[in-house]
XYZ file of C-alpha atoms in Angstrom:
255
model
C 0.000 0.000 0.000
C 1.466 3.575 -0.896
C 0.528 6.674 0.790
C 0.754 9.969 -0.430
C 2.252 12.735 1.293
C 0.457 16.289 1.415
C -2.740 14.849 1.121
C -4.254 16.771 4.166
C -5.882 20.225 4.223
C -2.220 22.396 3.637
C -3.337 24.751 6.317
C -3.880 21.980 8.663
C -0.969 20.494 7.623
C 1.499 23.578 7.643
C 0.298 24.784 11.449
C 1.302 21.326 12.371
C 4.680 20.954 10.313
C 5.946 24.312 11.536
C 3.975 23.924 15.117
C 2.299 27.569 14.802
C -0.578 26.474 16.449
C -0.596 23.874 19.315
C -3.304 23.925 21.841
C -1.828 24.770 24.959
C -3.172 23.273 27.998
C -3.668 25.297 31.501
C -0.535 25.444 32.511
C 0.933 26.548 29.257
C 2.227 23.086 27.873
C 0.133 20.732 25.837
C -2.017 18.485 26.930
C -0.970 15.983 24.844
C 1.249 17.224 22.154
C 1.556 17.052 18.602
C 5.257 15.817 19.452
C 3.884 13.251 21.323
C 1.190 12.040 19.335
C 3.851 12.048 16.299
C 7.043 9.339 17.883
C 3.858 7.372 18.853
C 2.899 6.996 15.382
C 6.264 6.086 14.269
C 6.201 3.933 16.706
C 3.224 2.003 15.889
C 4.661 2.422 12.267
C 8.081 0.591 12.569
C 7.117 -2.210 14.560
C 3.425 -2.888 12.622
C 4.111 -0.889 9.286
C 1.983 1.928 7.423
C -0.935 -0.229 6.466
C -1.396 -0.730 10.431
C -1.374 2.844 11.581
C -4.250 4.509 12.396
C -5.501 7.183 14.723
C -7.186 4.670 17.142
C -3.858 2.755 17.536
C -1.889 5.730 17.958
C -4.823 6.566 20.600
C -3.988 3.160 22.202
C -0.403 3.773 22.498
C -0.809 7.076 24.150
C -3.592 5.510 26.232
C -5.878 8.161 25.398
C -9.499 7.637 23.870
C -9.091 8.151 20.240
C -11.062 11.576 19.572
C -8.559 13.559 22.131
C -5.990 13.061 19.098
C -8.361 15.048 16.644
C -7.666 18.088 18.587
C -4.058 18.474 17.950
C -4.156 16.161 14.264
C -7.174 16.750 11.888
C -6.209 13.320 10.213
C -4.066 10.458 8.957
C -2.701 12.171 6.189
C -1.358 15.130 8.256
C 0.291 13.186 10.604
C 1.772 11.339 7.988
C 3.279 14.728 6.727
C 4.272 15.462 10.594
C 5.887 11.634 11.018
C 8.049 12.142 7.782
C 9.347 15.479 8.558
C 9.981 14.070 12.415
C 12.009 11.576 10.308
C 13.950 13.876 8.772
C 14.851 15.745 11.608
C 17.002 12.632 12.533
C 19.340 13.282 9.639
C 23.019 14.581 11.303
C 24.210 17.696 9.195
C 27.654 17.923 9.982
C 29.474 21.364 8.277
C 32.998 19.488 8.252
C 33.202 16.021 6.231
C 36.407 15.257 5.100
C 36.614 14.431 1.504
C 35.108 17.464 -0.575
C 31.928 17.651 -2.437
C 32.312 13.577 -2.973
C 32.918 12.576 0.458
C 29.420 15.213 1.862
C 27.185 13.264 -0.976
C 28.729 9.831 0.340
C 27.932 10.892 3.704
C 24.216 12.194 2.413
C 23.689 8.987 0.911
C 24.475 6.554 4.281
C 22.728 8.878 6.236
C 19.568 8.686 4.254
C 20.490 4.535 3.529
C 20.341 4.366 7.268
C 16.901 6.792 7.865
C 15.342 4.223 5.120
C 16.349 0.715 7.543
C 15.438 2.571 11.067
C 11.474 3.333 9.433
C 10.875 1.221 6.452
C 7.119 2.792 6.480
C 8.999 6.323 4.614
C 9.366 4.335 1.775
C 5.786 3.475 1.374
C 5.006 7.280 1.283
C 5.236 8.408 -2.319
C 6.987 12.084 -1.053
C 9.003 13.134 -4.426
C 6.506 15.540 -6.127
C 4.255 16.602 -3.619
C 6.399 16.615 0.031
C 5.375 17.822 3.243
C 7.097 21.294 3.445
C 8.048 21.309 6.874
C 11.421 22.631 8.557
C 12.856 19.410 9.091
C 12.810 18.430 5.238
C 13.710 22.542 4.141
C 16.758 21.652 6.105
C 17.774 18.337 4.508
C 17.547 19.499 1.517
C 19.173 23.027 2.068
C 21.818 20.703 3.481
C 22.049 18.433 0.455
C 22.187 21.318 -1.773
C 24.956 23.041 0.307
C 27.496 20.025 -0.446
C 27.255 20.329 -3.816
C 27.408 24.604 -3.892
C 29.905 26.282 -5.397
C 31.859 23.476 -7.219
C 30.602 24.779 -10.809
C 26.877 23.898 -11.122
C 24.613 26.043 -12.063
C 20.824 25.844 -9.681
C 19.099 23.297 -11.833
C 22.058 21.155 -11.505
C 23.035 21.315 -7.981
C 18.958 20.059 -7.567
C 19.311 17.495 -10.307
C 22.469 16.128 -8.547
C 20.528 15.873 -5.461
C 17.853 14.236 -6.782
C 20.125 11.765 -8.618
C 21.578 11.101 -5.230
C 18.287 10.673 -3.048
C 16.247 8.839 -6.118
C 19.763 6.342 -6.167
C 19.410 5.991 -2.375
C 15.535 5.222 -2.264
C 15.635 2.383 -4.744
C 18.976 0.880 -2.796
C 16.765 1.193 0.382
C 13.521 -0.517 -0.868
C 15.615 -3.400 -1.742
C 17.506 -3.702 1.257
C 14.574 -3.235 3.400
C 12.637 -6.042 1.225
C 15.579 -7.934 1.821
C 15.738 -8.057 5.537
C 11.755 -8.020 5.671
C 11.640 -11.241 3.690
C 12.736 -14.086 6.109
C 9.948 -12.974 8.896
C 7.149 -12.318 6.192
C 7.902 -15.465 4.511
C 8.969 -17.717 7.564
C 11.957 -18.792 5.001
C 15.580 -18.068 5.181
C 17.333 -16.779 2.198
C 19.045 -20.406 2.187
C 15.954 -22.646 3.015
C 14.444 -20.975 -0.498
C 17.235 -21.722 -2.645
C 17.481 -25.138 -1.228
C 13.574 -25.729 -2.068
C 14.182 -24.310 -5.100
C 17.486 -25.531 -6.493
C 16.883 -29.462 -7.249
C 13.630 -27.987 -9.675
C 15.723 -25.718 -11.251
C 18.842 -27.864 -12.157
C 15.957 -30.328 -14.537
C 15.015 -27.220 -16.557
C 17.943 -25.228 -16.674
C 20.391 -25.968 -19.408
C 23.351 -23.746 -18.865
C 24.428 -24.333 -22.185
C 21.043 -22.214 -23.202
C 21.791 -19.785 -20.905
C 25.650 -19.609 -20.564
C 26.210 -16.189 -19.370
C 23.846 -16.455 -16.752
C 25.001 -19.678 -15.469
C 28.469 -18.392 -15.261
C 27.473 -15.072 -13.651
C 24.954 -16.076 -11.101
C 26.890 -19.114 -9.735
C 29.629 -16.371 -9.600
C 27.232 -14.163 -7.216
C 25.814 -16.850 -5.660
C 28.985 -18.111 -4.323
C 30.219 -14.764 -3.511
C 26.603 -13.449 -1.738
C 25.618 -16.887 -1.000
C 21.953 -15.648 -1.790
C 20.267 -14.273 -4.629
C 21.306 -10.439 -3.962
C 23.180 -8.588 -1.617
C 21.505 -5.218 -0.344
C 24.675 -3.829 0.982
C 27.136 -4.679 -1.925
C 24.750 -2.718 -4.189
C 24.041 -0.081 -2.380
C 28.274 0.571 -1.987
C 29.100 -0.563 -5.890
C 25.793 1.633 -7.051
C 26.812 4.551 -4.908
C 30.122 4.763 -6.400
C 29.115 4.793 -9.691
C 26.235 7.382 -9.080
C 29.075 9.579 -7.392
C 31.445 8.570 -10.328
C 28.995 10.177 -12.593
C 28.398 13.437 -10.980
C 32.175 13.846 -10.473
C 32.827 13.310 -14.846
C 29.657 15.806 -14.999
C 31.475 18.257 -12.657
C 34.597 17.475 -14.483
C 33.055 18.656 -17.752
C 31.126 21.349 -16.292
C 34.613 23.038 -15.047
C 36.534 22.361 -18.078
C 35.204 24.710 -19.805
């Protein structure tokens, strides 16, 4: 199931992302707290997923009746927009990272890599065209932007390269997180499947057919002893992504 981020009323939405206007409870404080009512929803959301969050379990983690949430969060889709820009305010935004423009979009991309694994549930939030325009994700991407500034791109560029850089990183983290979903979803170990599966395969498959592919993926097999490895794509993708934008940057300054 994907969700879709900024699906809420954008007023709604906004007053919550920037926090201009919490209900304040006698004292001052809130009652409750959009803060609050937000890390319980991630909460429910990395141990149960998206498809199991919902304003009444939220309400049960809080152990508050379900309509006292309505008066801080108008709806699931806000707080959807409030939990991914919570996210984001995880990200570490060091100034000094050793290794130039290369070494900051290296650092970018494990960060993110890393966001991705601790809340699998961002990447069933389709976020690219429409995000929630909160601080927290203003920041990141002022951030991003910033390692890339003033090496020889012009604006559309530096956002292209970013985009390059986060789309690369998304893609690396859906597989990874499939990856290390799939032995609990499927009650199977990587190695129990390709043991079922192996003694079929060897009657049909005639490597003679298919030589290339024999020779490769007993190659990878032996080396990953599985189908895939998450985290030896994600390192020999990101170098070539990184590769790419440094011949671009290369041309770029040439002239």
């Amino acid at each position: 199931m994907t969700e879709y981020s900024s699906q809420g009323d954008p007023a709604r939405s906004l007053a919550l992302l920037w926090r201009t206007g919490e209900r304040t409870g006698r004292k001052g404080k809130p009652e409750i707290g959009v803060d609050r009512i937000v890390r319980a929803a991630i909460e429910v959301a990395d141990a149960e997923g998206l498809a199991a969050l919902s304003m009444r379990k939220v309400a049960e983690q809080l152990g508050v009746g379900t309509m006292s949430l309505y008066t801080y969060v108008p709806g699931k889709a806000e707080l959807i927009d409030v939990m991914l820009d919570t996210a984001y305010g995880e990200l570490p935004a060091p100034e000094e990272v050793p290794g130039g423009w290369r070494g900051r979009l290296e650092l970018i991309a494990r960060e993110n890599l890393a966001l991705y694994r601790r809340h699998p549930w961002m990447l069933q939030v389709s976020s690219l065209t429409r995000p929630p325009l909160g601080p927290n994700l203003i920041a990141k991407y002022d951030y991003e932007l910033r390692a890339v500034d003033g090496i020889g791109l012009d604006d559309l560029e530096m956002d292209s390269v970013v985009t390059l850089l986060n789309g690369y990183v998304s893609g690396a983290a859906r597989g990874a997180v499939e990856a290390a979903q799939a032995p609990g979803e499927t009650g199977v170990t990587d190695e129990q499947w390709w043991h079922a599966h192996a003694p079929y395969l060897a009657r049909v498959f005639d490597p003679r057919r298919y030589p290339v592919a024999a020779r490769v993926g007993a190659a990878a097999g032996e080396a990953y002893n599985a189908a895939y490895d998450p985290d030896q794509a994600f390192e020999f993708g990101l170098q070539r992504v990184l590769d790419g934008i440094e011949a671009f940057v290369a041309a770029r300054t040439a002239g």
